[in-house]
PDB file of C-alpha atoms in Angstrom:
ATOM      1  CA  MET A   1     -29.226  -8.586  -2.518  1.00  0.00           C
ATOM      2  CA  GLU A   2     -28.487  -9.118   1.120  1.00  0.00           C
ATOM      3  CA  TRP A   3     -24.531  -9.531   1.709  1.00  0.00           C
ATOM      4  CA  ARG A   4     -24.575 -12.356   4.613  1.00  0.00           C
ATOM      5  CA  ARG A   5     -21.203 -14.132   5.418  1.00  0.00           C
ATOM      6  CA  PRO A   6     -21.379 -17.836   4.459  1.00  0.00           C
ATOM      7  CA  PRO A   7     -22.007 -20.787   6.521  1.00  0.00           C
ATOM      8  CA  GLY A   8     -19.534 -22.344   8.107  1.00  0.00           C
ATOM      9  CA  THR A   9     -16.865 -19.336   7.907  1.00  0.00           C
ATOM     10  CA  ASN A  10     -14.776 -18.523  11.008  1.00  0.00           C
ATOM     11  CA  ALA A  11     -15.703 -15.547  13.018  1.00  0.00           C
ATOM     12  CA  ASN A  12     -12.754 -15.817  15.330  1.00  0.00           C
ATOM     13  CA  ARG A  13      -9.526 -15.350  13.436  1.00  0.00           C
ATOM     14  CA  ALA A  14      -6.294 -14.797  14.714  1.00  0.00           C
ATOM     15  CA  ARG A  15      -5.593 -11.214  17.186  1.00  0.00           C
ATOM     16  CA  LEU A  16      -2.374  -9.532  16.581  1.00  0.00           C
ATOM     17  CA  PRO A  17      -1.184  -7.434  19.046  1.00  0.00           C
ATOM     18  CA  GLY A  18      -1.721  -3.867  19.102  1.00  0.00           C
ATOM     19  CA  MET A  19      -5.408  -5.378  17.682  1.00  0.00           C
ATOM     20  CA  ASN A  20      -8.118  -4.086  20.212  1.00  0.00           C
ATOM     21  CA  ASP A  21      -8.445  -7.804  21.745  1.00  0.00           C
ATOM     22  CA  SER A  22     -12.388  -7.011  22.492  1.00  0.00           C
ATOM     23  CA  SER A  23     -13.292  -6.325  18.727  1.00  0.00           C
ATOM     24  CA  ASN A  24     -10.415  -6.843  16.675  1.00  0.00           C
ATOM     25  CA  ARG A  25     -11.201  -3.665  15.148  1.00  0.00           C
ATOM     26  CA  PRO A  26      -8.841  -2.844  12.540  1.00  0.00           C
ATOM     27  CA  ARG A  27      -6.674  -0.152  11.741  1.00  0.00           C
ATOM     28  CA  ASN A  28      -6.850   0.106   8.325  1.00  0.00           C
ATOM     29  CA  ARG A  29      -8.332   3.482   7.092  1.00  0.00           C
ATOM     30  CA  LEU A  30      -9.790   2.300   3.875  1.00  0.00           C
ATOM     31  CA  LEU A  31     -12.050   0.018   6.589  1.00  0.00           C
ATOM     32  CA  LEU A  32     -12.320   2.491   9.534  1.00  0.00           C
ATOM     33  CA  ALA A  33     -14.220   5.070   6.897  1.00  0.00           C
ATOM     34  CA  LEU A  34     -17.287   2.500   6.873  1.00  0.00           C
ATOM     35  CA  PRO A  35     -20.167   2.745   8.560  1.00  0.00           C
ATOM     36  CA  ASN A  36     -19.844   1.305  12.354  1.00  0.00           C
ATOM     37  CA  ARG A  37     -22.702  -0.824  11.157  1.00  0.00           C
ATOM     38  CA  VAL A  38     -21.225  -1.964   7.742  1.00  0.00           C
ATOM     39  CA  LEU A  39     -17.386  -2.365   9.217  1.00  0.00           C
ATOM     40  CA  THR A  40     -19.388  -4.387  11.866  1.00  0.00           C
ATOM     41  CA  ARG A  41     -20.742  -7.223   9.441  1.00  0.00           C
ATOM     42  CA  PHE A  42     -17.886  -7.316   7.762  1.00  0.00           C
ATOM     43  CA  MET A  43     -15.449  -7.952  10.385  1.00  0.00           C
ATOM     44  CA  PRO A  44     -16.041 -11.717  10.529  1.00  0.00           C
ATOM     45  CA  GLU A  45     -14.874 -12.223   7.021  1.00  0.00           C
ATOM     46  CA  LEU A  46     -11.493 -10.494   7.306  1.00  0.00           C
ATOM     47  CA  GLU A  47      -8.775 -13.034   8.610  1.00  0.00           C
ATOM     48  CA  HIS A  48      -5.622 -10.796  10.023  1.00  0.00           C
ATOM     49  CA  ILE A  49      -2.130 -11.180   9.061  1.00  0.00           C
ATOM     50  CA  ARG A  50       1.558 -10.354   9.841  1.00  0.00           C
ATOM     51  CA  CYS A  51       3.191  -9.232   6.323  1.00  0.00           C
ATOM     52  CA  GLU A  52       7.518  -9.777   6.687  1.00  0.00           C
ATOM     53  CA  SER A  53       9.920  -8.300   4.736  1.00  0.00           C
ATOM     54  CA  ASP A  54      10.125  -9.270   1.265  1.00  0.00           C
ATOM     55  CA  GLN A  55       7.499 -11.313   1.392  1.00  0.00           C
ATOM     56  CA  VAL A  56       4.892 -11.713  -1.584  1.00  0.00           C
ATOM     57  CA  LEU A  57       2.262 -11.759  -0.673  1.00  0.00           C
ATOM     58  CA  LEU A  58       0.473 -12.628  -4.392  1.00  0.00           C
ATOM     59  CA  GLU A  59       2.641 -13.480  -7.992  1.00  0.00           C
ATOM     60  CA  ALA A  60       1.696 -12.364 -10.994  1.00  0.00           C
ATOM     61  CA  ASP A  61      -0.111 -14.503 -13.187  1.00  0.00           C
ATOM     62  CA  SER A  62      -1.377 -16.465  -9.729  1.00  0.00           C
ATOM     63  CA  GLU A  63      -5.140 -16.690  -8.472  1.00  0.00           C
ATOM     64  CA  LEU A  64      -5.845 -13.426  -7.577  1.00  0.00           C
ATOM     65  CA  ASP A  65      -7.801 -15.449  -4.088  1.00  0.00           C
ATOM     66  CA  HIS A  66      -7.698 -12.811  -1.471  1.00  0.00           C
ATOM     67  CA  VAL A  67      -7.841  -8.780  -1.147  1.00  0.00           C
ATOM     68  CA  PHE A  68      -5.555  -7.172   1.575  1.00  0.00           C
ATOM     69  CA  PHE A  69      -5.975  -4.452   3.917  1.00  0.00           C
ATOM     70  CA  PRO A  70      -3.125  -3.253   5.463  1.00  0.00           C
ATOM     71  CA  HIS A  71      -3.007  -2.135   9.175  1.00  0.00           C
ATOM     72  CA  SER A  72       0.841  -1.222   8.676  1.00  0.00           C
ATOM     73  CA  GLY A  73       3.385  -1.361   7.007  1.00  0.00           C
ATOM     74  CA  VAL A  74       3.976  -0.406   3.317  1.00  0.00           C
ATOM     75  CA  VAL A  75       3.122  -3.153   0.150  1.00  0.00           C
ATOM     76  CA  SER A  76       4.433  -2.381  -3.149  1.00  0.00           C
ATOM     77  CA  VAL A  77       2.550  -3.604  -6.593  1.00  0.00           C
ATOM     78  CA  VAL A  78       5.592  -4.496  -8.775  1.00  0.00           C
ATOM     79  CA  ALA A  79       5.731  -5.500 -12.437  1.00  0.00           C
ATOM     80  CA  VAL A  80       7.517  -8.317 -13.516  1.00  0.00           C
ATOM     81  CA  TYR A  81       8.624  -8.760 -17.226  1.00  0.00           C
ATOM     82  CA  ALA A  82       9.633 -11.950 -18.732  1.00  0.00           C
ATOM     83  CA  ASP A  83      13.380 -11.595 -18.228  1.00  0.00           C
ATOM     84  CA  GLY A  84      12.694 -11.134 -14.373  1.00  0.00           C
ATOM     85  CA  ASN A  85      13.155  -7.601 -13.897  1.00  0.00           C
ATOM     86  CA  ALA A  86      10.783  -5.889 -11.849  1.00  0.00           C
ATOM     87  CA  ILE A  87      10.035  -2.166 -10.855  1.00  0.00           C
ATOM     88  CA  GLU A  88       6.967  -0.415  -8.932  1.00  0.00           C
ATOM     89  CA  MET A  89       3.624   0.947 -10.407  1.00  0.00           C
ATOM     90  CA  ALA A  90       1.949   2.103  -6.638  1.00  0.00           C
ATOM     91  CA  THR A  91       2.851   1.585  -2.678  1.00  0.00           C
ATOM     92  CA  ILE A  92      -0.734   0.586  -0.865  1.00  0.00           C
ATOM     93  CA  GLY A  93      -0.340   1.268   2.799  1.00  0.00           C
ATOM     94  CA  ARG A  94      -3.201   1.696   5.650  1.00  0.00           C
ATOM     95  CA  GLU A  95      -4.729   4.131   3.640  1.00  0.00           C
ATOM     96  CA  GLY A  96      -5.767   1.500   0.547  1.00  0.00           C
ATOM     97  CA  CYS A  97      -6.282  -1.919  -0.306  1.00  0.00           C
ATOM     98  CA  SER A  98      -4.736  -4.318  -2.767  1.00  0.00           C
ATOM     99  CA  GLY A  99      -8.863  -4.779  -4.229  1.00  0.00           C
ATOM    100  CA  VAL A 100      -8.445  -2.447  -7.235  1.00  0.00           C
ATOM    101  CA  GLN A 101      -7.864  -5.556 -10.233  1.00  0.00           C
ATOM    102  CA  ALA A 102     -10.423  -8.108  -8.196  1.00  0.00           C
ATOM    103  CA  LEU A 103     -13.023  -4.986  -7.971  1.00  0.00           C
ATOM    104  CA  LEU A 104     -12.933  -4.684 -11.775  1.00  0.00           C
ATOM    105  CA  GLY A 105     -14.543  -8.663 -12.212  1.00  0.00           C
ATOM    106  CA  ALA A 106     -10.271 -10.109 -12.317  1.00  0.00           C
ATOM    107  CA  LYS A 107      -9.633 -13.531 -11.369  1.00  0.00           C
ATOM    108  CA  ILE A 108      -5.986 -13.187 -11.823  1.00  0.00           C
ATOM    109  CA  SER A 109      -3.896 -11.279 -11.031  1.00  0.00           C
ATOM    110  CA  SER A 110      -1.560  -8.979 -13.029  1.00  0.00           C
ATOM    111  CA  VAL A 111       0.983  -7.783 -10.643  1.00  0.00           C
ATOM    112  CA  ARG A 112       3.072  -8.799  -7.559  1.00  0.00           C
ATOM    113  CA  LEU A 113       2.013  -7.704  -3.879  1.00  0.00           C
ATOM    114  CA  LEU A 114       5.417  -7.386  -2.176  1.00  0.00           C
ATOM    115  CA  VAL A 115       6.154  -6.317   1.311  1.00  0.00           C
ATOM    116  CA  GLN A 116       8.236  -3.648   1.430  1.00  0.00           C
ATOM    117  CA  ILE A 117       7.913  -2.953   5.168  1.00  0.00           C
ATOM    118  CA  PRO A 118       6.816  -5.197   7.127  1.00  0.00           C
ATOM    119  CA  GLY A 119       3.432  -4.794   9.230  1.00  0.00           C
ATOM    120  CA  SER A 120       0.124  -6.866   9.449  1.00  0.00           C
ATOM    121  CA  ALA A 121      -2.941  -6.636   6.897  1.00  0.00           C
ATOM    122  CA  ALA A 122      -6.721  -8.245   7.352  1.00  0.00           C
ATOM    123  CA  LYS A 123      -7.203 -10.241   3.869  1.00  0.00           C
ATOM    124  CA  ILE A 124     -10.393 -11.644   2.894  1.00  0.00           C
ATOM    125  CA  SER A 125     -11.409 -13.587   0.396  1.00  0.00           C
ATOM    126  CA  ARG A 126     -12.840 -12.415  -3.086  1.00  0.00           C
ATOM    127  CA  THR A 127     -15.412 -13.856  -2.993  1.00  0.00           C
ATOM    128  CA  ALA A 128     -16.796 -12.090  -0.151  1.00  0.00           C
ATOM    129  CA  PHE A 129     -14.878  -8.891  -1.114  1.00  0.00           C
ATOM    130  CA  THR A 130     -17.001  -9.219  -4.164  1.00  0.00           C
ATOM    131  CA  ARG A 131     -20.030  -9.640  -2.477  1.00  0.00           C
ATOM    132  CA  ALA A 132     -19.429  -6.822  -0.161  1.00  0.00           C
ATOM    133  CA  VAL A 133     -19.018  -4.444  -2.856  1.00  0.00           C
ATOM    134  CA  GLU A 134     -22.311  -5.315  -4.904  1.00  0.00           C
ATOM    135  CA  SER A 135     -24.407  -6.150  -1.773  1.00  0.00           C
ATOM    136  CA  VAL A 136     -23.222  -3.114   0.299  1.00  0.00           C
ATOM    137  CA  PRO A 137     -23.737   0.699  -1.403  1.00  0.00           C
ATOM    138  CA  SER A 138     -21.415   2.240   1.300  1.00  0.00           C
ATOM    139  CA  PHE A 139     -18.882  -0.397   0.468  1.00  0.00           C
ATOM    140  CA  ARG A 140     -19.323   0.049  -3.400  1.00  0.00           C
ATOM    141  CA  THR A 141     -18.127   3.975  -3.515  1.00  0.00           C
ATOM    142  CA  LEU A 142     -15.793   3.836  -1.139  1.00  0.00           C
ATOM    143  CA  MET A 143     -14.101   1.143  -3.132  1.00  0.00           C
ATOM    144  CA  TYR A 144     -14.798   3.533  -6.501  1.00  0.00           C
ATOM    145  CA  ALA A 145     -13.371   6.327  -4.555  1.00  0.00           C
ATOM    146  CA  TYR A 146     -10.506   4.038  -3.903  1.00  0.00           C
ATOM    147  CA  VAL A 147      -9.681   3.335  -7.799  1.00  0.00           C
ATOM    148  CA  GLN A 148      -9.608   6.514  -8.613  1.00  0.00           C
ATOM    149  CA  ALA A 149      -7.138   7.366  -6.159  1.00  0.00           C
ATOM    150  CA  PHE A 150      -5.131   4.324  -7.162  1.00  0.00           C
ATOM    151  CA  LEU A 151      -5.064   5.064 -10.787  1.00  0.00           C
ATOM    152  CA  GLU A 152      -3.776   8.544 -10.284  1.00  0.00           C
ATOM    153  CA  GLN A 153      -0.567   7.006  -8.055  1.00  0.00           C
ATOM    154  CA  VAL A 154      -0.282   4.839 -10.908  1.00  0.00           C
ATOM    155  CA  LEU A 155      -0.190   7.480 -13.734  1.00  0.00           C
ATOM    156  CA  VAL A 156       1.614  10.058 -11.432  1.00  0.00           C
ATOM    157  CA  SER A 157       3.983   7.674 -10.966  1.00  0.00           C
ATOM    158  CA  VAL A 158       4.227   6.726 -14.728  1.00  0.00           C
ATOM    159  CA  ALA A 159       4.512  10.231 -15.720  1.00  0.00           C
ATOM    160  CA  CYS A 160       7.366  10.905 -13.273  1.00  0.00           C
ATOM    161  CA  ASN A 161       9.641   8.448 -14.332  1.00  0.00           C
ATOM    162  CA  GLY A 162       9.717   9.719 -16.993  1.00  0.00           C
ATOM    163  CA  ALA A 163       9.750  13.881 -15.888  1.00  0.00           C
ATOM    164  CA  HIS A 164      12.297  13.726 -13.593  1.00  0.00           C
ATOM    165  CA  SER A 165      15.844  13.199 -12.810  1.00  0.00           C
ATOM    166  CA  LEU A 166      16.657  10.135 -10.488  1.00  0.00           C
ATOM    167  CA  GLN A 167      17.186  11.973  -7.411  1.00  0.00           C
ATOM    168  CA  GLN A 168      13.713  13.852  -7.314  1.00  0.00           C
ATOM    169  CA  ARG A 169      12.081  10.267  -8.344  1.00  0.00           C
ATOM    170  CA  LEU A 170      14.126   8.948  -5.041  1.00  0.00           C
ATOM    171  CA  ALA A 171      13.323  11.355  -2.003  1.00  0.00           C
ATOM    172  CA  ARG A 172       9.661  11.257  -3.848  1.00  0.00           C
ATOM    173  CA  TRP A 173       9.647   7.442  -3.129  1.00  0.00           C
ATOM    174  CA  LEU A 174      11.528   7.193   0.766  1.00  0.00           C
ATOM    175  CA  LEU A 175       8.651  10.401   1.755  1.00  0.00           C
ATOM    176  CA  MET A 176       5.938   7.714   0.470  1.00  0.00           C
ATOM    177  CA  MET A 177       7.195   5.078   2.397  1.00  0.00           C
ATOM    178  CA  ARG A 178       7.710   7.526   5.609  1.00  0.00           C
ATOM    179  CA  ASP A 179       3.330   7.740   5.138  1.00  0.00           C
ATOM    180  CA  ARG A 180       2.757   4.890   4.997  1.00  0.00           C
ATOM    181  CA  GLY A 181       5.333   3.345   7.587  1.00  0.00           C
ATOM    182  CA  ASP A 182       5.084   6.568  10.051  1.00  0.00           C
ATOM    183  CA  GLU A 183       9.042   5.643  10.811  1.00  0.00           C
ATOM    184  CA  ASP A 184      11.575   8.040  10.364  1.00  0.00           C
ATOM    185  CA  THR A 185      13.976   5.188   9.275  1.00  0.00           C
ATOM    186  CA  LEU A 186      13.079   2.661   6.548  1.00  0.00           C
ATOM    187  CA  PRO A 187      14.444  -0.829   6.100  1.00  0.00           C
ATOM    188  CA  ILE A 188      15.498  -0.866   2.772  1.00  0.00           C
ATOM    189  CA  THR A 189      17.765  -1.633   1.184  1.00  0.00           C
ATOM    190  CA  GLN A 190      19.901   0.288  -2.248  1.00  0.00           C
ATOM    191  CA  ASP A 191      19.336  -2.947  -4.124  1.00  0.00           C
ATOM    192  CA  ILE A 192      15.938  -2.570  -3.616  1.00  0.00           C
ATOM    193  CA  LEU A 193      15.420   0.896  -4.263  1.00  0.00           C
ATOM    194  CA  ALA A 194      17.031   0.408  -7.366  1.00  0.00           C
ATOM    195  CA  GLU A 195      14.746  -2.764  -8.077  1.00  0.00           C
ATOM    196  CA  MET A 196      11.599  -0.420  -7.166  1.00  0.00           C
ATOM    197  CA  LEU A 197      12.629   2.743  -9.210  1.00  0.00           C
ATOM    198  CA  GLY A 198      14.006   0.907 -12.480  1.00  0.00           C
ATOM    199  CA  ALA A 199      17.739   1.974 -11.833  1.00  0.00           C
ATOM    200  CA  ARG A 200      20.988   0.451 -11.594  1.00  0.00           C
ATOM    201  CA  ARG A 201      22.823   0.498  -8.299  1.00  0.00           C
ATOM    202  CA  PRO A 202      25.328   2.951  -8.625  1.00  0.00           C
ATOM    203  CA  SER A 203      23.264   5.571 -10.326  1.00  0.00           C
ATOM    204  CA  ILE A 204      21.134   4.923  -6.764  1.00  0.00           C
ATOM    205  CA  THR A 205      23.654   4.966  -4.954  1.00  0.00           C
ATOM    206  CA  ASN A 206      24.924   8.785  -6.160  1.00  0.00           C
ATOM    207  CA  ALA A 207      21.503   9.591  -5.637  1.00  0.00           C
ATOM    208  CA  ALA A 208      21.406   8.505  -2.485  1.00  0.00           C
ATOM    209  CA  ARG A 209      24.611  10.473  -1.379  1.00  0.00           C
ATOM    210  CA  GLU A 210      23.393  13.527  -3.200  1.00  0.00           C
ATOM    211  CA  LEU A 211      20.387  13.345  -0.713  1.00  0.00           C
ATOM    212  CA  GLU A 212      22.726  12.289   2.234  1.00  0.00           C
ATOM    213  CA  ARG A 213      25.671  15.357   2.062  1.00  0.00           C
ATOM    214  CA  SER A 214      22.321  17.411   1.803  1.00  0.00           C
ATOM    215  CA  GLY A 215      21.371  16.346   5.426  1.00  0.00           C
ATOM    216  CA  LEU A 216      18.191  15.050   4.367  1.00  0.00           C
ATOM    217  CA  ILE A 217      18.807  11.258   4.740  1.00  0.00           C
ATOM    218  CA  GLU A 218      20.928   8.611   6.857  1.00  0.00           C
ATOM    219  CA  ARG A 219      21.900   5.738   5.180  1.00  0.00           C
ATOM    220  CA  GLY A 220      23.071   2.335   7.316  1.00  0.00           C
ATOM    221  CA  ARG A 221      23.321  -1.248   6.885  1.00  0.00           C
ATOM    222  CA  ARG A 222      19.711  -2.637   4.949  1.00  0.00           C
ATOM    223  CA  GLN A 223      18.304   0.456   6.120  1.00  0.00           C
ATOM    224  CA  VAL A 224      17.543   4.766   5.148  1.00  0.00           C
ATOM    225  CA  ARG A 225      16.496   7.894   7.563  1.00  0.00           C
ATOM    226  CA  ILE A 226      14.538   9.960   6.858  1.00  0.00           C
ATOM    227  CA  VAL A 227      16.628  12.974   8.809  1.00  0.00           C
ATOM    228  CA  ASP A 228      14.805  16.812   7.338  1.00  0.00           C
ATOM    229  CA  ARG A 229      11.732  15.795   6.402  1.00  0.00           C
ATOM    230  CA  LYS A 230      10.762  18.919   5.209  1.00  0.00           C
ATOM    231  CA  GLY A 231      13.851  19.520   3.014  1.00  0.00           C
ATOM    232  CA  LEU A 232      13.203  15.583   1.677  1.00  0.00           C
ATOM    233  CA  THR A 233       9.813  17.280   0.209  1.00  0.00           C
ATOM    234  CA  LYS A 234      11.643  20.097  -1.193  1.00  0.00           C
ATOM    235  CA  ALA A 235      14.089  17.589  -3.396  1.00  0.00           C
ATOM    236  CA  SER A 236      11.455  15.756  -4.158  1.00  0.00           C
ATOM    237  CA  CYS A 237       9.377  16.656  -7.779  1.00  0.00           C
ATOM    238  CA  GLU A 238       6.052  18.063  -7.384  1.00  0.00           C
ATOM    239  CA  CYS A 239       4.902  14.031  -8.044  1.00  0.00           C
ATOM    240  CA  TYR A 240       5.006  13.972  -4.370  1.00  0.00           C
ATOM    241  CA  GLN A 241       2.567  16.500  -3.289  1.00  0.00           C
ATOM    242  CA  LEU A 242       0.741  16.313  -6.241  1.00  0.00           C
ATOM    243  CA  VAL A 243      -0.633  12.635  -5.508  1.00  0.00           C
ATOM    244  CA  ARG A 244      -1.332  13.138  -1.347  1.00  0.00           C
ATOM    245  CA  ALA A 245      -3.702  16.122  -3.031  1.00  0.00           C
ATOM    246  CA  ARG A 246      -5.652  13.592  -5.684  1.00  0.00           C
ATOM    247  CA  VAL A 247      -6.161  11.092  -3.781  1.00  0.00           C
ATOM    248  CA  ALA A 248      -6.799  13.089  -0.277  1.00  0.00           C
ATOM    249  CA  PHE A 249      -9.571  14.383  -2.550  1.00  0.00           C
ATOM    250  CA  HIS A 250     -10.459  11.242  -3.277  1.00  0.00           C
ATOM    251  CA  LEU A 251     -10.951   9.369   0.082  1.00  0.00           C
ATOM    252  CA  PRO A 252     -11.095  12.460   2.841  1.00  0.00           C
ATOM    253  CA  LYS A 253     -11.887  10.122   5.293  1.00  0.00           C
ATOM    254  CA  THR A 254      -8.913   8.039   4.628  1.00  0.00           C
ATOM    255  CA  TYR A 255      -5.734   9.416   3.190  1.00  0.00           C
ATOM    256  CA  LEU A 256      -3.268  10.733   6.138  1.00  0.00           C
TER     257      LEU A 256
END
């Protein structure tokens, strides 16, 4: 089966500042790990979009119509409960995509995709994504490797939530945001931290205060700045380095 762009597909997608105007080349490292000839065929299917803070790219229990490949910023994969509470399961940055469920044949999303740090992304229809997986061996191999890396992150996150202190988990979360966002100043609030880490706001405040007292972070209005990244790594649990190592093993060409 040959992967062809369907008739009527518009190859002239919107371009964003910072993209190469001559080729509209993506900055997502998963896409950039593809052979050039495959990426060239893939690019007409991509629509480049802005991702605003707190934007829901995909809601839980909604049609899984698109797969997203972040160029910059960070997207949280969030589990949503019947009472409205939510907790983060994983994060996606420029090293990955939201296509795990689509790759496994799902047509309905069981999770919410929430933009934590604003940036940009490329999106592709689930139909085109599935067609590429089925017909392009190099893309299929890369996506299977990403599924393994993504599952490693989720599994370690589950274990971490039960094994380590809130302060350690907070340090790990901030480091993961820094890795994917490239900036020491993270535009996040303590309410968001509490929701993502499944903790009460006063507990988050206390944990953040201890990290600040140790000279590792600075808290500001609707932001947290990492002051001492090496020190914050030491304050984190071993899960941070474990996830980095495992993801890098599966995706040596895409991780940080």
